[in-house]
C-alpha cells in the first residue's frame, strides 16, 4: 500500500453501508461504471482487466480500492480474484452496489475489506484517483477527493482509456 | 444467521476437520451475501481440487496433493485437512486438458500429470468425473424445484430456466464446500420471489437457427445484465441445443442466470406467471436493427478473412451437433492450412465413437476432443491468428484471452471456413 498523499485540505466525504467482508484498508480508488467479468475478463497474475470492450481494458487493479457496480460473466469470478490474491495483484478493498454470489464469494476469498448497500451511490461520489478508506467492520467509507490540479499530472497511472 | 443443529455440529468439528473448514467458509460466504440460513443440497457441480502449474508451485505444503489443493485453495483453509468421500451427488465440470489428445492441444506433460492426479483424487472421493460444461447432457439432470449448487454459468442458466431446478451461479470454493457439507446459502434463485422476470424482451424477428439463438442470447445479456428476462414473440420453440447456446450467450455478455420464455420454459406458462408480482422494469425490442448490431458486435474482433482455426463445441457439443458437423463435412477434407477442433463431453464422445462420427471428423482432417475447450484450456494450434466460431460465448472470451481474431457465424459458415480457409459468413 502506498503512503497517503497529503490531502489534508480536502474535505472528507463519509458513506455508510453494509459489511460484506470485515477489515480496514485505504488507498487510491479505481472506479468503473461497468460490471467486471472475472475469469476471462481479467488477467489474474498481472492484475489487469482484459475484457475486449471494457472501459478499463489494460488497467491494473493491483493495490487499488476497486469501486464498481458488481460482477458479471463466468462462475470462475472467485477463482480469478482468489488467484490474484495469491499472486499479490488483488485490490486492497472492494466497494460495489449489486450483490451477487460471484462478487460475495470473490470478496470472501480475496480476504479484503468489502462494503455494499451504501447510503449514496459510490459511483457518483468516488472517482478514480480519490483516496478512500474502507472500514468494513464499522460499515464506513471515507473519501478524500483527488486534488484537481494534480489530475493532469497522471500521478496514479490508472486513468481509464475510453474507446 | 440461523444455523441448524447439524450445521452447528459441523462448525464445532463433530464431523471432522474437513466438514468444519467447509462450514466455516460457507458461513463467511453466507454472511457476505446477507443470507439468513442454508438450504440442503444433494446435487453439486464444480471443479473440486483441480490444480494447475500456478497452484502447484504456490502451495508447497507437504501431504497428499489433492488434500493440499482442496484445503488451501478450495476451502480457503489455512491448514491442510483430509478430504473425505462425498456423500452428496457431486460432479466435476470441465477440465483443462483431454487425457487422450493432450498433445494435440499442445499441453505439456506436467499439465497432463496434474490433470490425471486431480482426476484420481476426485474419483477416489466419489466425485463423478463428468468433465464437461454440459452435465445435463452427461447424466446429471436435476428435477424441477431441486436445490442445486452449480458452477459454470451456461449450466446454471440451463438448470434454472429449462429444468426449473434451483441454483445460483456458485463458484469453485462454494461448490467444493457444498460437496462436503450438503449446504449452500439460502439466497437468490433458491427463493421463489427471486425467480420472477424483471425485463420483457419482445422478439420481432424470426429466431430459428442455432446462430439466431446465440445472437438473441448475446443481445439479451447485454441489455438486461444480471436481471431476469421474459421473452415473448416470434421464436420457434427452441430445442435443447438452442437453449444451450442462448443461455450460454446471455450468461457471457451479461450475467443472466435465469430466463423465461412464455409458453416454453416451466415457470412461464403465461406472461403473468413469469413476472409474478413484478412489473417489467423495461421492455426491449429485438428487431432487425438489434439483430444486425449484435452480429456486428460479435464480429468486432475480426478483419482478416484467412481463417486458420475452427473451434466448435462451446458449450460442449451434443451428439446431434456432432452429427450435423459430419453431415456438413460431407466426406470432404478440410484445408491443409486450417485446424478443426470439436469439443464435447466424455459421455457424448463415447457414443460418437460408436456412431462412427469421431472417425468421420478425423478422416476430414479434424479432431473430436473432450473435457475442455480452447478458452478453458487456453489451447490453440501453433500459430493461430484467426478463428471461426459458432458460439457467441466462445467469441466473447477467446479473442480476449488468447489475443487472436475470431469470426462468429453458423456451424455451416465455420465448416465452410474449415474447408476453404476463408471466412464467407454473412447475416442472412
Coordinates of C-alpha atoms in Angstrom, one line a residue:
Chain A
X1 CA 0.0 0.0 0.0
X2 CA 1.4 3.4 -0.9
X3 CA 1.5 6.2 1.6
X4 CA -1.5 8.5 1.8
X5 CA -0.8 11.7 -0.2
X6 CA -1.3 15.0 1.6
X7 CA -4.9 15.8 1.0
X8 CA -5.5 17.2 4.5
X9 CA -7.1 20.3 2.9
X10 CA -9.7 18.3 1.0
X11 CA -13.0 17.6 2.8
X12 CA -13.8 14.1 3.8
X13 CA -17.0 12.5 2.4
X14 CA -18.4 9.7 4.5
X15 CA -20.6 6.9 3.2
X16 CA -22.3 4.3 5.2
X17 CA -23.1 0.8 4.1
X18 CA -23.1 -2.9 5.0
X19 CA -20.1 -5.0 5.7
X20 CA -19.5 -7.9 3.2
X21 CA -16.1 -8.8 4.5
X22 CA -14.5 -7.2 7.5
X23 CA -11.3 -5.3 7.9
X24 CA -9.9 -1.9 7.3
X25 CA -7.8 -0.7 4.3
X26 CA -7.1 2.6 2.5
X27 CA -5.7 3.5 -0.9
X28 CA -6.4 5.0 -4.2
X29 CA -9.7 4.3 -5.9
X30 CA -10.2 2.7 -9.3
X31 CA -13.7 3.4 -10.4
X32 CA -15.7 1.9 -13.2
X33 CA -19.4 2.2 -14.1
X34 CA -19.2 -1.2 -15.9
X35 CA -19.6 -4.5 -14.2
X36 CA -16.5 -6.7 -14.1
X37 CA -16.0 -10.1 -15.5
X38 CA -13.7 -12.4 -13.5
X39 CA -12.4 -15.5 -15.3
X40 CA -11.8 -14.5 -19.0
X41 CA -12.2 -10.8 -18.2
X42 CA -9.1 -10.3 -16.0
X43 CA -5.5 -11.4 -16.1
X44 CA -5.2 -12.6 -12.5
X45 CA -1.4 -13.0 -12.5
X46 CA -0.9 -9.4 -13.8
X47 CA -3.9 -7.9 -12.0
X48 CA -5.3 -6.3 -15.1
X49 CA -8.7 -6.1 -16.9
X50 CA -8.6 -7.7 -20.3
X51 CA -12.3 -7.8 -21.4
X52 CA -12.4 -6.6 -25.0
X53 CA -14.9 -3.7 -24.8
X54 CA -14.4 -2.8 -21.1
X55 CA -13.7 0.8 -20.3
X56 CA -10.8 -0.3 -18.0
X57 CA -9.2 -2.6 -20.5
X58 CA -5.5 -2.8 -19.9
X59 CA -5.8 -1.1 -16.5
X60 CA -4.4 -2.6 -13.3
X61 CA -6.4 -3.0 -10.1
X62 CA -3.5 -4.2 -8.0
X63 CA -3.4 -2.4 -4.7
X64 CA -6.4 -0.3 -5.5
X65 CA -9.8 0.2 -3.8
X66 CA -12.0 -1.2 -6.6
X67 CA -15.3 0.6 -7.0
X68 CA -17.8 -1.0 -9.4
X69 CA -21.4 -1.8 -9.9
X70 CA -20.8 -5.5 -9.4
X71 CA -19.7 -8.7 -11.1
X72 CA -20.8 -10.5 -14.3
X73 CA -19.8 -13.4 -16.5
X74 CA -18.2 -16.7 -15.7
X75 CA -18.6 -18.6 -12.5
X76 CA -14.8 -18.5 -12.3
X77 CA -15.1 -15.0 -10.8
X78 CA -13.9 -16.0 -7.4
X79 CA -11.1 -18.2 -8.8
X80 CA -9.8 -15.3 -10.8
X81 CA -9.7 -12.9 -7.9
X82 CA -8.6 -15.7 -5.4
X83 CA -5.7 -16.3 -7.7
X84 CA -5.0 -12.6 -7.8
X85 CA -4.8 -12.6 -4.0
X86 CA -2.2 -15.4 -4.1
X87 CA -0.3 -13.6 -6.9
X88 CA -0.3 -10.4 -5.0
X89 CA -2.2 -8.5 -7.6
X90 CA -5.6 -8.2 -5.9
X91 CA -7.4 -5.0 -5.0
X92 CA -7.0 -4.0 -1.3
X93 CA -10.7 -3.3 -0.8
X94 CA -14.0 -3.6 -2.6
X95 CA -16.9 -1.2 -2.9
X96 CA -19.9 -2.3 -5.0
X97 CA -23.7 -1.9 -5.5
X98 CA -25.2 -5.1 -6.8
X99 CA -24.9 -8.1 -4.5
X100 CA -24.4 -11.4 -6.4
X101 CA -22.9 -14.8 -5.4
X102 CA -20.0 -14.1 -7.7
X103 CA -18.8 -10.9 -6.0
X104 CA -19.7 -12.1 -2.5
X105 CA -17.6 -15.2 -2.8
X106 CA -14.8 -13.3 -4.6
X107 CA -14.6 -10.8 -1.8
X108 CA -14.6 -13.6 0.8
X109 CA -11.6 -15.5 -0.8
X110 CA -9.7 -12.2 -1.6
X111 CA -10.0 -11.6 2.2
X112 CA -10.2 -7.8 1.6
X113 CA -12.5 -5.3 3.4
X114 CA -15.6 -5.1 1.3
X115 CA -18.8 -2.9 1.6
X116 CA -22.1 -2.7 -0.3
X117 CA -25.5 -1.0 0.1
X118 CA -24.1 2.4 0.7
X119 CA -26.3 5.3 1.5
X120 CA -25.2 7.2 -1.6
X121 CA -24.2 5.7 -4.9
X122 CA -20.4 5.3 -4.6
X123 CA -20.1 5.6 -8.4
X124 CA -21.4 9.2 -8.1
X125 CA -19.2 10.1 -5.2
X126 CA -15.9 8.4 -5.8
X127 CA -13.6 9.0 -8.8
X128 CA -10.5 7.2 -9.9
X129 CA -7.6 8.6 -8.0
X130 CA -9.5 9.7 -4.9
X131 CA -8.1 8.5 -1.6
X132 CA -10.5 6.0 0.0
X133 CA -10.6 4.4 3.4
X134 CA -12.8 1.3 3.8
X135 CA -13.6 0.4 7.4
X136 CA -15.8 -2.6 6.7
X137 CA -16.1 -3.5 10.3
X138 CA -17.9 -0.3 11.0
X139 CA -19.5 -0.1 7.6
X140 CA -17.9 3.3 6.8
X141 CA -16.2 4.6 3.6
X142 CA -14.2 7.8 3.8
X143 CA -13.4 9.6 0.6
X144 CA -10.8 12.3 0.1
X145 CA -11.2 13.8 -3.3
X146 CA -8.2 13.9 -5.6
X147 CA -6.8 17.4 -5.8
X148 CA -7.9 18.8 -9.2
X149 CA -4.5 20.4 -10.1
X150 CA -2.9 17.0 -9.8
X151 CA -5.4 15.4 -12.1
X152 CA -3.4 16.2 -15.3
X153 CA -0.2 15.0 -13.8
X154 CA -1.5 11.4 -14.1
X155 CA 0.1 10.6 -10.7
X156 CA -1.9 7.5 -10.4
X157 CA -1.3 6.0 -13.8
X158 CA -4.7 4.4 -13.7
X159 CA -6.6 6.8 -15.8
X160 CA -9.1 4.8 -17.8
X161 CA -8.7 4.7 -21.5
X162 CA -12.0 5.3 -23.2
X163 CA -12.9 3.9 -26.5
Chain B
X1 CA -27.8 -16.0 10.6
X2 CA -29.7 -19.0 11.9
X3 CA -27.7 -22.3 11.9
X4 CA -29.4 -25.7 12.2
X5 CA -28.1 -28.3 14.7
X6 CA -26.3 -30.3 12.0
X7 CA -24.6 -27.1 10.8
X8 CA -23.5 -26.1 14.3
X9 CA -22.2 -29.6 14.8
X10 CA -20.1 -29.3 11.6
X11 CA -18.8 -25.9 12.8
X12 CA -17.8 -27.4 16.1
X13 CA -15.8 -30.1 14.4
X14 CA -18.1 -33.0 15.3
X15 CA -17.8 -34.4 11.8
X16 CA -14.2 -33.8 11.4
X17 CA -11.8 -31.1 10.1
X18 CA -12.9 -31.1 6.5
X19 CA -16.6 -30.5 7.4
X20 CA -15.5 -27.8 9.9
X21 CA -13.4 -25.9 7.4
X22 CA -16.0 -26.3 4.7
X23 CA -18.7 -25.0 7.0
X24 CA -16.5 -22.0 8.1
X25 CA -16.1 -21.0 4.5
X26 CA -19.8 -21.3 3.8
X27 CA -20.7 -19.2 6.9
X28 CA -18.3 -16.4 5.7
X29 CA -19.9 -16.6 2.3
X30 CA -23.5 -16.6 3.6
X31 CA -22.7 -13.6 5.9
X32 CA -21.2 -11.8 2.9
X33 CA -24.4 -12.4 0.9
X34 CA -26.6 -11.5 3.8
X35 CA -28.3 -14.9 3.8
X36 CA -30.1 -15.9 6.9
X37 CA -29.9 -19.7 6.6
X38 CA -28.7 -22.6 4.4
X39 CA -30.6 -24.9 2.2
X40 CA -29.8 -28.6 1.9
X41 CA -28.5 -29.7 -1.5
X42 CA -27.7 -33.1 -2.9
X43 CA -26.6 -32.0 -6.3
X44 CA -23.3 -30.1 -6.6
X45 CA -21.3 -29.4 -9.7
X46 CA -17.9 -27.7 -9.5
X47 CA -14.2 -28.1 -10.2
X48 CA -13.1 -29.6 -6.9
X49 CA -9.4 -29.9 -6.2
X50 CA -8.4 -29.0 -9.7
X51 CA -4.8 -27.9 -9.8
X52 CA -2.6 -26.1 -12.3
X53 CA 1.0 -25.2 -12.5
X54 CA 0.5 -22.0 -10.7
X55 CA -1.2 -23.6 -7.7
X56 CA 1.3 -26.5 -7.7
X57 CA 4.1 -24.0 -7.3
X58 CA 2.3 -21.8 -4.9
X59 CA 1.1 -24.5 -2.4
X60 CA 4.3 -26.3 -1.4
X61 CA 2.9 -27.8 1.8
X62 CA 3.6 -31.5 2.4
X63 CA 1.0 -34.2 2.1
X64 CA -1.4 -35.7 -0.5
X65 CA -1.6 -33.1 -3.3
X66 CA -5.4 -33.4 -3.6
X67 CA -5.9 -32.7 0.1
X68 CA -3.4 -29.8 -0.1
X69 CA -5.1 -28.0 -3.0
X70 CA -8.6 -28.7 -1.9
X71 CA -7.9 -27.5 1.7
X72 CA -5.8 -24.4 1.0
X73 CA -7.5 -23.2 -2.2
X74 CA -11.0 -24.7 -2.5
X75 CA -11.9 -24.3 1.2
X76 CA -9.6 -21.3 1.7
X77 CA -8.4 -23.0 4.8
X78 CA -5.1 -22.2 6.5
X79 CA -4.4 -25.8 7.3
X80 CA -4.4 -29.0 5.3
X81 CA -7.2 -31.4 6.1
X82 CA -8.2 -34.8 4.9
X83 CA -10.9 -34.5 2.2
X84 CA -13.5 -37.3 2.7
X85 CA -15.6 -39.3 0.2
X86 CA -18.5 -37.2 -0.9
X87 CA -22.0 -38.2 0.3
X88 CA -24.0 -35.9 -1.9
X89 CA -24.2 -36.3 -5.7
X90 CA -21.1 -34.3 -6.7
X91 CA -19.6 -33.9 -10.2
X92 CA -16.6 -32.3 -11.8
X93 CA -17.3 -29.9 -14.6
X94 CA -14.9 -29.2 -17.5
X95 CA -11.2 -29.5 -17.0
X96 CA -8.0 -28.2 -18.6
X97 CA -7.0 -30.9 -21.0
X98 CA -8.1 -34.0 -22.9
X99 CA -6.3 -37.0 -21.4
X100 CA -6.1 -38.8 -24.8
X101 CA -5.4 -35.8 -27.1
X102 CA -3.4 -33.6 -24.8
X103 CA -0.6 -33.4 -27.3
X104 CA -2.9 -32.1 -30.0
X105 CA -3.9 -29.4 -27.5
X106 CA -0.2 -28.6 -27.0
X107 CA -0.3 -29.4 -23.4
X108 CA 3.0 -30.1 -21.5
X109 CA 3.5 -33.5 -19.8
X110 CA 3.4 -31.6 -16.4
X111 CA -0.2 -30.3 -17.2
X112 CA -1.3 -33.8 -18.1
X113 CA 0.1 -35.3 -14.9
X114 CA -1.5 -32.6 -12.8
X115 CA -4.8 -33.2 -14.5
X116 CA -4.6 -37.0 -14.1
X117 CA -3.7 -36.8 -10.5
X118 CA -6.6 -34.4 -9.8
X119 CA -8.9 -36.8 -11.6
X120 CA -7.7 -39.7 -9.4
X121 CA -8.2 -37.6 -6.3
X122 CA -11.7 -36.8 -7.3
X123 CA -12.7 -40.3 -8.3
X124 CA -11.3 -41.7 -5.0
X125 CA -13.7 -39.4 -3.2
X126 CA -16.7 -40.5 -5.3
X127 CA -16.9 -37.2 -7.3
X128 CA -18.3 -38.0 -10.8
X129 CA -15.6 -37.0 -13.3
X130 CA -18.0 -35.9 -16.0
X131 CA -15.5 -33.3 -17.1
X132 CA -18.0 -31.2 -19.1
X133 CA -19.7 -27.8 -19.0
X134 CA -22.9 -29.7 -20.0
X135 CA -23.5 -32.1 -17.1
X136 CA -27.2 -32.1 -18.2
X137 CA -26.0 -33.9 -21.4
X138 CA -23.9 -36.4 -19.4
X139 CA -26.4 -37.8 -16.9
X140 CA -26.9 -35.1 -14.3
X141 CA -30.4 -33.8 -14.9
X142 CA -31.9 -32.2 -11.8
X143 CA -35.6 -32.3 -11.3
X144 CA -37.9 -29.3 -11.1
X145 CA -37.5 -27.5 -7.8
X146 CA -34.4 -29.4 -6.7
X147 CA -31.9 -27.2 -4.8
X148 CA -28.5 -27.5 -6.5
X149 CA -25.1 -25.8 -6.2
X150 CA -23.7 -25.5 -9.6
X151 CA -20.8 -23.6 -11.2
X152 CA -20.5 -22.9 -14.9
X153 CA -22.7 -20.0 -16.0
X154 CA -24.1 -21.8 -19.0
X155 CA -25.1 -24.9 -17.0
X156 CA -26.6 -22.7 -14.2
X157 CA -28.8 -20.8 -16.6
X158 CA -29.9 -24.1 -18.2
X159 CA -30.6 -25.6 -14.7
X160 CA -32.8 -22.7 -13.6
X161 CA -34.5 -21.8 -16.8
X162 CA -35.0 -25.1 -18.8
X163 CA -35.1 -27.6 -15.9
X164 CA -36.8 -25.4 -13.3
X165 CA -34.2 -26.6 -10.7
X166 CA -32.7 -24.0 -8.4
X167 CA -29.1 -22.8 -8.2
X168 CA -27.2 -19.6 -8.0
X169 CA -24.0 -19.2 -10.1
X170 CA -21.8 -20.7 -7.5
X171 CA -18.0 -20.6 -7.5
X172 CA -15.3 -23.1 -7.0
X173 CA -14.9 -22.6 -3.3
X174 CA -18.6 -22.6 -2.5
X175 CA -19.3 -25.8 -4.5
X176 CA -16.3 -27.6 -3.1
X177 CA -17.5 -26.7 0.4
X178 CA -21.1 -27.7 -0.5
X179 CA -19.9 -31.2 -1.7
X180 CA -18.6 -31.9 1.7
X181 CA -21.5 -30.4 3.8
X182 CA -24.6 -30.7 1.6
X183 CA -25.3 -27.0 2.4
X184 CA -25.5 -23.8 0.4
X185 CA -26.7 -20.3 1.4
X186 CA -30.5 -19.7 1.0
X187 CA -30.1 -16.8 -1.3
X188 CA -31.2 -15.7 -4.8
X189 CA -32.6 -18.4 -7.0
X190 CA -33.3 -20.8 -4.2
X191 CA -36.2 -18.5 -3.2
X192 CA -39.5 -18.2 -5.1
X193 CA -39.6 -14.4 -5.0
X194 CA -36.2 -14.1 -6.7
X195 CA -37.2 -16.2 -9.8
X196 CA -39.8 -13.9 -11.4
X197 CA -39.0 -11.9 -14.5
X198 CA -37.7 -8.3 -14.4
X199 CA -37.4 -7.3 -18.0
X200 CA -39.5 -8.0 -21.1
X201 CA -37.9 -8.9 -24.4
X202 CA -40.2 -8.7 -27.5
X203 CA -38.7 -10.7 -30.3
X204 CA -39.8 -9.2 -33.6
X205 CA -37.7 -11.2 -36.0
X206 CA -37.9 -14.9 -36.6
X207 CA -35.4 -16.8 -34.4
X208 CA -34.9 -20.4 -35.6
X209 CA -31.3 -21.4 -36.2
X210 CA -28.5 -22.1 -33.6
X211 CA -26.8 -18.9 -34.8
X212 CA -30.1 -16.9 -34.3
X213 CA -30.4 -18.2 -30.8
X214 CA -26.8 -17.4 -30.0
X215 CA -27.3 -13.8 -31.2
X216 CA -30.5 -13.3 -29.3
X217 CA -28.9 -14.6 -26.1
X218 CA -26.0 -12.2 -26.6
X219 CA -28.3 -9.3 -27.1
X220 CA -30.4 -10.2 -24.1
X221 CA -27.4 -10.4 -21.8
X222 CA -26.2 -7.0 -23.0
X223 CA -29.5 -5.3 -22.3
X224 CA -30.6 -7.0 -19.0
X225 CA -27.2 -7.6 -17.4
X226 CA -27.7 -9.8 -14.3
X227 CA -31.5 -9.5 -14.4
X228 CA -34.2 -12.0 -15.5
X229 CA -35.6 -11.5 -19.0
X230 CA -39.0 -12.7 -20.1
X231 CA -39.2 -13.4 -23.8
X232 CA -42.3 -13.2 -26.0
X233 CA -42.7 -13.1 -29.7
X234 CA -41.6 -14.6 -33.0
X235 CA -39.4 -17.5 -32.0
X236 CA -39.9 -21.1 -32.9
X237 CA -39.9 -23.4 -29.8
X238 CA -36.2 -23.9 -29.1
X239 CA -34.7 -27.4 -28.7
X240 CA -32.2 -28.4 -26.0
X241 CA -29.3 -27.2 -28.2
X242 CA -30.9 -23.8 -28.9
X243 CA -31.4 -23.3 -25.1
X244 CA -27.8 -24.3 -24.5
X245 CA -26.4 -21.6 -26.9
X246 CA -29.0 -19.0 -26.0
X247 CA -28.3 -19.3 -22.2
X248 CA -24.5 -19.5 -22.6
X249 CA -24.5 -16.3 -24.7
X250 CA -26.8 -14.4 -22.3
X251 CA -24.6 -15.5 -19.3
X252 CA -21.5 -14.3 -21.1
X253 CA -22.5 -10.9 -22.4
X254 CA -24.4 -10.2 -19.2
X255 CA -24.9 -12.3 -16.1
X256 CA -28.2 -13.9 -16.9
X257 CA -28.8 -16.9 -14.5
X258 CA -32.4 -17.5 -15.4
X259 CA -34.8 -16.6 -18.2
X260 CA -38.4 -17.2 -19.0
X261 CA -39.8 -17.9 -22.5
X262 CA -43.6 -17.6 -22.3
X263 CA -45.2 -20.9 -23.2
X264 CA -41.9 -22.7 -23.3
X265 CA -40.0 -22.7 -20.0
X266 CA -41.5 -24.5 -17.0
X267 CA -42.0 -21.4 -14.7
X268 CA -43.6 -19.3 -17.5
X269 CA -46.8 -20.9 -18.6
X270 CA -48.1 -17.3 -19.1
X271 CA -46.7 -13.8 -19.1
X272 CA -48.3 -13.2 -15.7
X273 CA -46.8 -16.3 -14.2
X274 CA -43.4 -15.3 -15.5
X275 CA -43.5 -11.9 -13.9
X276 CA -45.4 -12.9 -10.8
X277 CA -45.8 -9.8 -8.6
X278 CA -43.2 -7.8 -10.6
X279 CA -43.9 -5.2 -13.2
X280 CA -41.5 -5.2 -16.1
X281 CA -38.7 -2.7 -15.3
X282 CA -38.2 -2.1 -19.1
X283 CA -39.2 -3.6 -22.4
X284 CA -36.6 -4.2 -25.1
X285 CA -37.4 -5.0 -28.7
X286 CA -35.2 -7.3 -30.7
X287 CA -35.8 -6.4 -34.3
X288 CA -33.7 -6.3 -37.5
X289 CA -31.6 -3.4 -36.3
X290 CA -30.8 -5.1 -32.9
X291 CA -30.1 -8.3 -34.7
X292 CA -27.7 -6.6 -37.1
X293 CA -25.9 -4.7 -34.3
X294 CA -25.5 -7.9 -32.3
X295 CA -24.0 -9.7 -35.3
X296 CA -21.5 -6.8 -35.8
X297 CA -20.6 -6.8 -32.1
X298 CA -19.9 -10.5 -32.2
X299 CA -17.7 -9.9 -35.3
X300 CA -16.0 -6.8 -33.9
X301 CA -12.8 -8.7 -33.3
X302 CA -12.1 -10.0 -36.8
X303 CA -10.9 -8.4 -40.0
X304 CA -8.7 -11.0 -41.7
X305 CA -10.8 -13.4 -43.9
X306 CA -8.0 -16.0 -43.8
X307 CA -9.1 -18.5 -41.2
X308 CA -6.6 -20.9 -39.7
X309 CA -8.6 -22.4 -36.9
X310 CA -12.2 -23.6 -36.5
X311 CA -13.4 -24.5 -33.0
X312 CA -16.9 -25.9 -32.4
X313 CA -18.5 -27.3 -29.3
X314 CA -19.0 -24.4 -26.9
X315 CA -20.8 -25.3 -24.7
X316 CA -19.7 -29.0 -25.3
X317 CA -21.4 -30.4 -28.4
X318 CA -24.4 -32.6 -28.2
X319 CA -24.4 -35.7 -30.3
X320 CA -26.8 -34.1 -32.7
X321 CA -24.4 -31.2 -33.3
X322 CA -21.6 -33.7 -34.0
X323 CA -23.8 -35.5 -36.5
X324 CA -24.5 -32.1 -38.1
X325 CA -20.8 -31.4 -38.4
X326 CA -20.2 -34.7 -40.1
X327 CA -23.1 -34.0 -42.5
X328 CA -21.7 -30.6 -43.4
X329 CA -18.2 -32.1 -44.0
X330 CA -19.8 -34.5 -46.5
X331 CA -16.8 -36.7 -47.0
X332 CA -14.5 -33.7 -47.9
X333 CA -11.1 -32.8 -46.4
X334 CA -10.5 -29.5 -44.6
X335 CA -8.0 -27.1 -45.9
X336 CA -4.4 -28.0 -45.0
X337 CA -3.9 -24.5 -43.6
X338 CA -6.8 -25.0 -41.1
X339 CA -7.2 -26.9 -37.9
X340 CA -10.7 -28.1 -36.9
X341 CA -11.3 -28.9 -33.2
X342 CA -14.7 -30.1 -32.0
X343 CA -15.2 -30.3 -28.2
X344 CA -17.6 -32.5 -26.3
X345 CA -18.0 -34.5 -23.1
X346 CA -16.5 -37.9 -22.5
X347 CA -20.0 -39.4 -22.3
X348 CA -21.1 -38.0 -25.7
X349 CA -17.7 -38.8 -27.2
X350 CA -18.1 -42.5 -26.2
X351 CA -21.3 -42.6 -28.2
X352 CA -19.8 -40.6 -31.1
X353 CA -17.0 -43.1 -31.3
X354 CA -19.6 -46.0 -31.7
X355 CA -21.7 -44.0 -34.2
X356 CA -18.6 -43.5 -36.4
X357 CA -18.7 -39.7 -36.0
X358 CA -15.2 -39.4 -34.4
X359 CA -13.7 -41.2 -37.4
X360 CA -15.6 -39.1 -40.0
X361 CA -14.2 -35.9 -38.3
X362 CA -10.7 -37.4 -38.2
X363 CA -10.8 -38.6 -41.8
X364 CA -11.7 -35.0 -42.8
X365 CA -8.6 -33.7 -41.0
X366 CA -10.3 -32.6 -37.8
X367 CA -10.4 -34.0 -34.3
X368 CA -13.1 -34.6 -31.7
X369 CA -11.7 -33.6 -28.3
X370 CA -13.1 -33.9 -24.7
X371 CA -13.0 -32.3 -21.3
X372 CA -12.0 -28.8 -22.1
X373 CA -12.1 -26.1 -24.9
X374 CA -9.8 -23.5 -26.3
X375 CA -10.8 -20.8 -23.8
X376 CA -10.8 -23.1 -20.7
X377 CA -7.6 -24.9 -21.7
X378 CA -6.0 -21.8 -23.2
X379 CA -5.1 -24.1 -26.1
X380 CA -4.8 -23.1 -29.7
X381 CA -3.0 -24.8 -32.6
X382 CA 0.5 -23.3 -33.1
X383 CA 0.5 -20.0 -35.0
X384 CA -3.3 -19.4 -34.8
X385 CA -4.2 -15.9 -35.9
X386 CA -7.8 -16.1 -37.0
X387 CA -10.5 -18.4 -35.6
X388 CA -14.0 -19.2 -36.8
X389 CA -16.6 -20.0 -34.1
X390 CA -20.3 -20.8 -33.9
X391 CA -20.6 -19.9 -30.3
X392 CA -21.4 -16.4 -29.1
X393 CA -19.9 -17.4 -25.7
X394 CA -16.6 -18.6 -27.1
X395 CA -16.3 -15.5 -29.4
X396 CA -16.9 -13.3 -26.3
X397 CA -14.0 -15.0 -24.4
X398 CA -11.4 -16.4 -26.8
X399 CA -10.1 -13.3 -28.5
X400 CA -9.7 -11.5 -25.2
X401 CA -8.0 -14.5 -23.5
X402 CA -5.7 -15.5 -26.4
X403 CA -5.2 -12.3 -28.4
X404 CA -6.4 -13.7 -31.7
X405 CA -9.1 -12.6 -34.2
X406 CA -12.4 -14.5 -34.2
X407 CA -15.3 -14.6 -36.6
X408 CA -18.8 -15.6 -35.4
X409 CA -21.3 -17.4 -37.7
X410 CA -23.3 -20.5 -38.2
X411 CA -22.0 -24.0 -37.9
X412 CA -22.2 -24.2 -41.7
X413 CA -20.2 -20.9 -42.1
X414 CA -17.5 -22.4 -39.8
X415 CA -17.3 -25.8 -41.7
X416 CA -17.1 -23.8 -44.9
X417 CA -14.2 -21.9 -43.5
X418 CA -12.5 -25.1 -42.4
X419 CA -12.9 -26.5 -46.0
X420 CA -11.7 -23.3 -47.8
X421 CA -9.5 -21.4 -45.3
X422 CA -11.7 -18.3 -46.0
X423 CA -14.4 -16.7 -44.0
X424 CA -17.5 -16.2 -46.1
X425 CA -20.1 -15.8 -43.3
X426 CA -22.8 -13.2 -43.6
X427 CA -26.0 -12.3 -41.9
X428 CA -28.9 -13.7 -43.9

